[in-house]
Coordinates of C-alpha atoms in Angstrom, one line a residue:
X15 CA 6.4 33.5 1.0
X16 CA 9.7 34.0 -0.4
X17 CA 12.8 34.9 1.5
X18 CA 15.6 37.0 1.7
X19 CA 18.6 34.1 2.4
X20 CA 21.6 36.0 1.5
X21 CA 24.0 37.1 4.2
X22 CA 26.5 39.8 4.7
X23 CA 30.1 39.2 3.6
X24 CA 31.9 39.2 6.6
X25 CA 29.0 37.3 8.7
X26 CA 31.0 34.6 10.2
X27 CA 30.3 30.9 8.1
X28 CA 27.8 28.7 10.2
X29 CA 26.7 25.4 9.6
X30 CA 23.6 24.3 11.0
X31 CA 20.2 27.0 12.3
X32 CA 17.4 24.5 14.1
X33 CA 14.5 25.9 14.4
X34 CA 11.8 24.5 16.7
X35 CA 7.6 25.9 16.3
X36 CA 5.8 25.6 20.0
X37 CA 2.2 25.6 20.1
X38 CA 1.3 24.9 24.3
X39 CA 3.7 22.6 24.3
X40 CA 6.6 24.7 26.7
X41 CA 7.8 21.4 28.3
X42 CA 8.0 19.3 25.3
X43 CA 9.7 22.5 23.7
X44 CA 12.1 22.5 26.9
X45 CA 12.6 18.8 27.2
X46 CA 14.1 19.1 23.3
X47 CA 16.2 21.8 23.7
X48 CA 17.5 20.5 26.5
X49 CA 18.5 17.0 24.9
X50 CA 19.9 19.6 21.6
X51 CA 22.4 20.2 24.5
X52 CA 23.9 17.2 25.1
X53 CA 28.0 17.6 23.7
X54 CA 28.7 15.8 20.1
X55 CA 24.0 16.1 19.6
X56 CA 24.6 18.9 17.5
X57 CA 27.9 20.3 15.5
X58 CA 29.9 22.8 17.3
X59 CA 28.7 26.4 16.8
X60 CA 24.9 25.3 16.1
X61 CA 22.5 28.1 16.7
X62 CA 18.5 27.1 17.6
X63 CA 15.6 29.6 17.1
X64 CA 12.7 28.4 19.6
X65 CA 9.8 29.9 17.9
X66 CA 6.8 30.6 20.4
X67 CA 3.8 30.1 17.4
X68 CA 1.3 32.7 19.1
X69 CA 0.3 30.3 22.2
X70 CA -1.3 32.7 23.7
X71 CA -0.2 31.5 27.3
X72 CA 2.9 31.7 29.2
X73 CA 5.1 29.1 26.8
X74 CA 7.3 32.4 25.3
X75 CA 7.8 33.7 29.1
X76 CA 8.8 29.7 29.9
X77 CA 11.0 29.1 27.1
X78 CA 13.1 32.3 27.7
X79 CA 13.2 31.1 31.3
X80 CA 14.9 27.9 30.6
X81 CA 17.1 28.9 28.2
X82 CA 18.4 31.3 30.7
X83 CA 18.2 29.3 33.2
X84 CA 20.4 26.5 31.6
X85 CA 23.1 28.6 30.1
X86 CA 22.0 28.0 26.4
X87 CA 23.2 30.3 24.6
X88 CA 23.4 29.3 21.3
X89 CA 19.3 29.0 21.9
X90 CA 17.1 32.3 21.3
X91 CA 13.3 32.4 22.0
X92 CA 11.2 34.0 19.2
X93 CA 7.6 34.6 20.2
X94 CA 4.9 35.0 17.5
X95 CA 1.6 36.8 17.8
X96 CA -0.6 34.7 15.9
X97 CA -0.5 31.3 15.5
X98 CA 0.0 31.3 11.5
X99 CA 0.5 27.5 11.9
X100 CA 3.7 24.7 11.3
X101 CA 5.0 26.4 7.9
X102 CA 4.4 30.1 9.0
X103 CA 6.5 29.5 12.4
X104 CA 9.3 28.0 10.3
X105 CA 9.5 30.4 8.1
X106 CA 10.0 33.4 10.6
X107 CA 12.7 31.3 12.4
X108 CA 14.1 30.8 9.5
X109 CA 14.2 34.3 8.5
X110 CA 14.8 35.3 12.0
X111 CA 18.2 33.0 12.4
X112 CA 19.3 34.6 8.6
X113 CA 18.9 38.0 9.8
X114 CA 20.9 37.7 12.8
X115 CA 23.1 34.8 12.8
X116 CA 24.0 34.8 9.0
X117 CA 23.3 32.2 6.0
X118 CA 23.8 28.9 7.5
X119 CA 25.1 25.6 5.4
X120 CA 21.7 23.5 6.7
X121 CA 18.4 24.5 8.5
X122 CA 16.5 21.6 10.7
X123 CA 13.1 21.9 10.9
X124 CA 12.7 20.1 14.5
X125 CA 9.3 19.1 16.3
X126 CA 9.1 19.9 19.7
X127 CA 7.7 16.9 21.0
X128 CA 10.9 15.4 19.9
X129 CA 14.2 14.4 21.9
X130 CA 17.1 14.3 19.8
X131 CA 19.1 11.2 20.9
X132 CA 23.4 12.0 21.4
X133 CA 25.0 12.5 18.0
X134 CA 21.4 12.1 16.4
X135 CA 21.6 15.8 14.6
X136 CA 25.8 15.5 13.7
X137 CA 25.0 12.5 12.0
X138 CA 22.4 14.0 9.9
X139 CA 24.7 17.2 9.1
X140 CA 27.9 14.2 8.2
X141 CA 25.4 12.9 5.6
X142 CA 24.7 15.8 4.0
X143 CA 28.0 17.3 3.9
X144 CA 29.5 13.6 2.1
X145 CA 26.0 13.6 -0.1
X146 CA 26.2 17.0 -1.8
X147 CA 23.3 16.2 -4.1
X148 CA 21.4 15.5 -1.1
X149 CA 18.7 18.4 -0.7
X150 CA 17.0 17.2 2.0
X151 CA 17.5 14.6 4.6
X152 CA 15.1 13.1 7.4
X153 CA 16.1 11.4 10.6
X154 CA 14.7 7.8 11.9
X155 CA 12.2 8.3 13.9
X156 CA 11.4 6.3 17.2
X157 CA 9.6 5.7 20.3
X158 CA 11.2 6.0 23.6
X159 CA 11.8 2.1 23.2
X160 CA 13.6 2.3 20.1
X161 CA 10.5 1.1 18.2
X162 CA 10.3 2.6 14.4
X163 CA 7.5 5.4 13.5
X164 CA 6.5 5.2 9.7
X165 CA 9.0 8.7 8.9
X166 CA 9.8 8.7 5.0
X167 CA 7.7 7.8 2.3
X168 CA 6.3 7.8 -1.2
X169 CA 4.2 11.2 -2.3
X170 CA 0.4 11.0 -3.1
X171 CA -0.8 8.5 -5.8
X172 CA -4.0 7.4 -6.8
X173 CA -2.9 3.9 -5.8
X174 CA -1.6 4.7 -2.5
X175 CA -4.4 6.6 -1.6
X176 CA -6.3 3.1 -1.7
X177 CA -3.8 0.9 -0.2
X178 CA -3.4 3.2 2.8
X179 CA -7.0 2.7 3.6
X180 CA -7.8 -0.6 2.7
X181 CA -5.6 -2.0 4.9
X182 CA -6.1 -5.6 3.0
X183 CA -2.9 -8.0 2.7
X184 CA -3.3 -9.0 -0.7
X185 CA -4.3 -5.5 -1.9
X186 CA -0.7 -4.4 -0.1
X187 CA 1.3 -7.1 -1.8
X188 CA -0.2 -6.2 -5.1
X189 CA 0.4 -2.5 -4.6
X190 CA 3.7 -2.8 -3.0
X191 CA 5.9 -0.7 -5.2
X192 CA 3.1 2.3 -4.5
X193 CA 2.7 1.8 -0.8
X194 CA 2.6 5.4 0.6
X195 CA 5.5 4.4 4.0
X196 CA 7.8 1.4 2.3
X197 CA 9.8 -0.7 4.2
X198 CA 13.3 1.2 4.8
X199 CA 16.9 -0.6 5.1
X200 CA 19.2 0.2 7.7
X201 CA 21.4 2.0 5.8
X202 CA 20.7 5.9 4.4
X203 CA 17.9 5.2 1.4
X204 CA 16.8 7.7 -1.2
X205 CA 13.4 8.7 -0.6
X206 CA 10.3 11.1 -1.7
X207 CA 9.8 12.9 1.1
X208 CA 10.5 12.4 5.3
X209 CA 8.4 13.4 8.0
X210 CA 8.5 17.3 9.0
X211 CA 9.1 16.2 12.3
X212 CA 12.7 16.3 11.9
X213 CA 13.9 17.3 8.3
X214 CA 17.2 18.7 7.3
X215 CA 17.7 20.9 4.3
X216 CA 20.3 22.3 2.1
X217 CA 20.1 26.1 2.1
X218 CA 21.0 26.1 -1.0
X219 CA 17.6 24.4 -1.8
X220 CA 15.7 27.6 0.5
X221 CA 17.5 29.6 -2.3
X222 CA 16.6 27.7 -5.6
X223 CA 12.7 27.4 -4.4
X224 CA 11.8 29.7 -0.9
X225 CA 10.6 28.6 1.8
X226 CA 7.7 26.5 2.9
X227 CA 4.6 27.2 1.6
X228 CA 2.4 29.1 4.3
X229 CA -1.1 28.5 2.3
X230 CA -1.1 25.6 4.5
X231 CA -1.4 25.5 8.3
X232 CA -0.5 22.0 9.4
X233 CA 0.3 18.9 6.9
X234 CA 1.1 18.3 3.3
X235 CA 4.0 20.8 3.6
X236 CA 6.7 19.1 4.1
X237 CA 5.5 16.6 1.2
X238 CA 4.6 20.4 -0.9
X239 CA 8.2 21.3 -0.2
X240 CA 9.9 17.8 -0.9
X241 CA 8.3 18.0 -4.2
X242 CA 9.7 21.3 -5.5
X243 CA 12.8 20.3 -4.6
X244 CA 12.9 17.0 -6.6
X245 CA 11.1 19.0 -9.3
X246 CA 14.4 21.4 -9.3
X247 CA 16.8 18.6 -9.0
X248 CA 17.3 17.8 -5.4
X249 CA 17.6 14.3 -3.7
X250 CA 15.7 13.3 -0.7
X251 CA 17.0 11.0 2.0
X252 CA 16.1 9.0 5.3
X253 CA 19.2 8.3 7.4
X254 CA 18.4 6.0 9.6
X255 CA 21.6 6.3 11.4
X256 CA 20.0 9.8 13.1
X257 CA 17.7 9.1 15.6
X258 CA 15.2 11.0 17.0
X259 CA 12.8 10.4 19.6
X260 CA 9.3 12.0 18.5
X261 CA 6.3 11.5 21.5
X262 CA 3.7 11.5 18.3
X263 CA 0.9 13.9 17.8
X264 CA 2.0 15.1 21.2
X265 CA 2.3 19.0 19.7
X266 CA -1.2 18.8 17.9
X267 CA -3.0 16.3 19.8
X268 CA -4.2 15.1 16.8
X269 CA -2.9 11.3 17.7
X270 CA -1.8 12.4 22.0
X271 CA -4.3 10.2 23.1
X272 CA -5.0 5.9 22.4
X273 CA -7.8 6.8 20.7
X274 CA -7.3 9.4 17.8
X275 CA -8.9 12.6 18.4
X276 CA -11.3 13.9 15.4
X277 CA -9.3 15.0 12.7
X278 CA -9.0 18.9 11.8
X279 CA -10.6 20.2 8.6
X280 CA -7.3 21.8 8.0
X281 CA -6.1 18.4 7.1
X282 CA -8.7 17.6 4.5
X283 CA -7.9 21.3 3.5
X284 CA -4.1 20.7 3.6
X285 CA -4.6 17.4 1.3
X286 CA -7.1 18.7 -1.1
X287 CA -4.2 22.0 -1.5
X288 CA -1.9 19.6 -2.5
X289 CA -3.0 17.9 -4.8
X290 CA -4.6 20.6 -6.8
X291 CA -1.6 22.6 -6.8
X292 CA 0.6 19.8 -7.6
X293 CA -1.4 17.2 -9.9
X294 CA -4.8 19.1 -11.0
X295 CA -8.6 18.6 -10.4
X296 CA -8.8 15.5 -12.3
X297 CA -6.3 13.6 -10.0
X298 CA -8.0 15.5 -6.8
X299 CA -10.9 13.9 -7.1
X300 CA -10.0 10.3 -8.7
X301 CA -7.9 10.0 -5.3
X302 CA -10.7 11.2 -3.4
X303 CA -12.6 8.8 -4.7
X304 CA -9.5 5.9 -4.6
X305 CA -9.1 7.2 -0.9
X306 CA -13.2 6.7 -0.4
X307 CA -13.2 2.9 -1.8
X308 CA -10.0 1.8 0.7
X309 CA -11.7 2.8 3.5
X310 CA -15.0 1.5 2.6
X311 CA -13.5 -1.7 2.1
X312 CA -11.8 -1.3 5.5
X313 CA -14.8 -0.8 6.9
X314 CA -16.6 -3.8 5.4
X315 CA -13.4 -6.3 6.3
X316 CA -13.8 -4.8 10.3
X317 CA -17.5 -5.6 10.0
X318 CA -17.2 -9.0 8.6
X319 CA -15.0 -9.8 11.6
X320 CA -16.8 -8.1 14.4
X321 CA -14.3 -5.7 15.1
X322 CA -14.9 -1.5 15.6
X323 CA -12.7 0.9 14.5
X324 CA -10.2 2.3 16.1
X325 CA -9.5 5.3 13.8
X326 CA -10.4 8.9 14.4
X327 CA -13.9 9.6 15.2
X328 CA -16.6 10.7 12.1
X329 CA -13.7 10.2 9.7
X330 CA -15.4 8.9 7.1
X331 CA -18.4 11.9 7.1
X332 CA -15.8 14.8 7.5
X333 CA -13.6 13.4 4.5
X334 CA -16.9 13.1 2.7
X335 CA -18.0 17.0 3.4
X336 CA -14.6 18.0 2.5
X337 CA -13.6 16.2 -0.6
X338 CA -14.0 17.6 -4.0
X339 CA -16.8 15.5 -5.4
X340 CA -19.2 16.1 -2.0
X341 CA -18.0 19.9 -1.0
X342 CA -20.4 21.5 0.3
X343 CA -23.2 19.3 0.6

């Protein structure tokens, strides 16, 4: 869905909206607000939309609480009545924050099972504004340790696909300048697309393409909107120098626990919606079928050594009854 982004004339200018999606997760929510709060995290005059995505418990009631509570007032507590999922909940903070605080210079799209270290968000908003070619702009994520998370990376190929499953050192090597999360320097690196977790963009880019596309519910659309933009021109970007603390999968619970929980359909559904829109049936299924012989081979190589998998549960059957080539059998 399209929206709306221009403001009134005499709306007062505003540089950064950040607008947060909760699904049950109040306290992460909280927690990240909270550290949104710290002076010099984010610029001066910073407004944050806390969008309640249709919980269905008392996560709207508890938001509003805290931010009341605390004294933020640059923080506002949109609740939702259906969850419409991560690109629907953006969207209507986005629109939301247009509506009411005026057309802002940058929109972060912020997890909230994220803590946004001091400075973390300025420094992201200092790249952009020295980088005006910059569309969109991803911050390092971490663990609380200061350990890297893979957070910027390559879009879908037919080679990736098989290299990310394979898992095999020599197939890596050989496949290096396709591998899907490539090593990144310490210093801000151009980039296909960065993590939705925490991702910066240009509303300038909102105006040249809309917003995120809600025919997805959960993944493949930050990598759906990364690709329009470089398709209309735009530069990508991991900045390293931002850091961000994201507790990972804790907002799905696809990855919360040590083992991986058993993956959604809506990510087979997300994936398969990619790669139709963007590349066609043809390439849909050869990476299907690229994405089938990694993981075969993974599984072989884990075999051969004695070792069990520590993946998701049934992942191999539910990518099979989702994929193109075996849908619906």
């Amino acid at each position: 869905m399209d929206v709306e982004l221009n403001r009134q004339d005499n709306a007062p200018s505003l540089k950064l909206v950040v607008v947060i999606v909760n699904y049950r997760t109040a306290d992460l929510a909280i927690d990240c607000l909270a550290s949104l709060s710290v002076p010099g995290t984010v610029p001066d005059g910073t407004r944050i939309v806390a969008v309640e995505g249709g919980s269905g418990d008392r996560s709207a009631d508890l938001i509003a609480a805290a931010i009341k509570k605390n004294g933020w007032t640059n923080a506002v507590c949109l609740p939702l009545e259906v969850n419409g999922g991560f690109a629907y909940g953006n969207n209507r903070g986005i629109e939301y924050a247009m509506a009411n605080f005026g057309r802002p210079d940058y929109v972060l799209l912020l997890n909230p099972d994220t803590i946004a270290r001091p400075g973390s968000v300025t420094r992201l908003v200092e790249f952009m504004d020295r980088k005006p070619d910059a569309g969109i702009a991803g911050s390092r994520l971490e663990h609380p340790d200061g350990k890297g998370q893979a957070c910027a990376f390559r879009f879908p190929s037919i080679a990736n696909e098989f290299e990310s499953e394979a898992k095999l050192g020599p197939v890596t090597r050989l496949l290096g300048r396709w591998r899907i999360a490539p090593d990144m320097p310490r210093e801000p690196s151009r980039i296909d697309w960065v993590s939705g977790a925490s991702l910066m963009v240009r509303t300038d880019v909102l105006d040249q393409i809309g917003t995120l596309d809600e025919g997805y519910f959960l993944y493949y659309e930050e990598v759906d909107f990364c690709i329009r933009a470089a398709r209309a021109g735009w530069s990508c970007w991991h900045v390293p120098q931002s850091r961000i603390i994201h507790l990972v999968g804790q907002s799905t619970g696809v990855t919360r626990h040590v083992k991986p929980s058993r993956r959604p359909a809506y990510w087979f559904e997300s994936r398969r919606r990619y790669h139709l829109k963007h590349h066609g049936a043809v390439f849909s299924v050869l990476s299907d079928l690229a994405w089938l012989c990694g993981h075969i081979a993974w599984r072989i190589r884990l075999l051969a050594e004695g070792k069990s998998s520590s993946g998701p549960p049934h992942l191999l059957q539910d990518f099979i009854r989702h994929s193109g080539p075996f849908r619906g059998i």
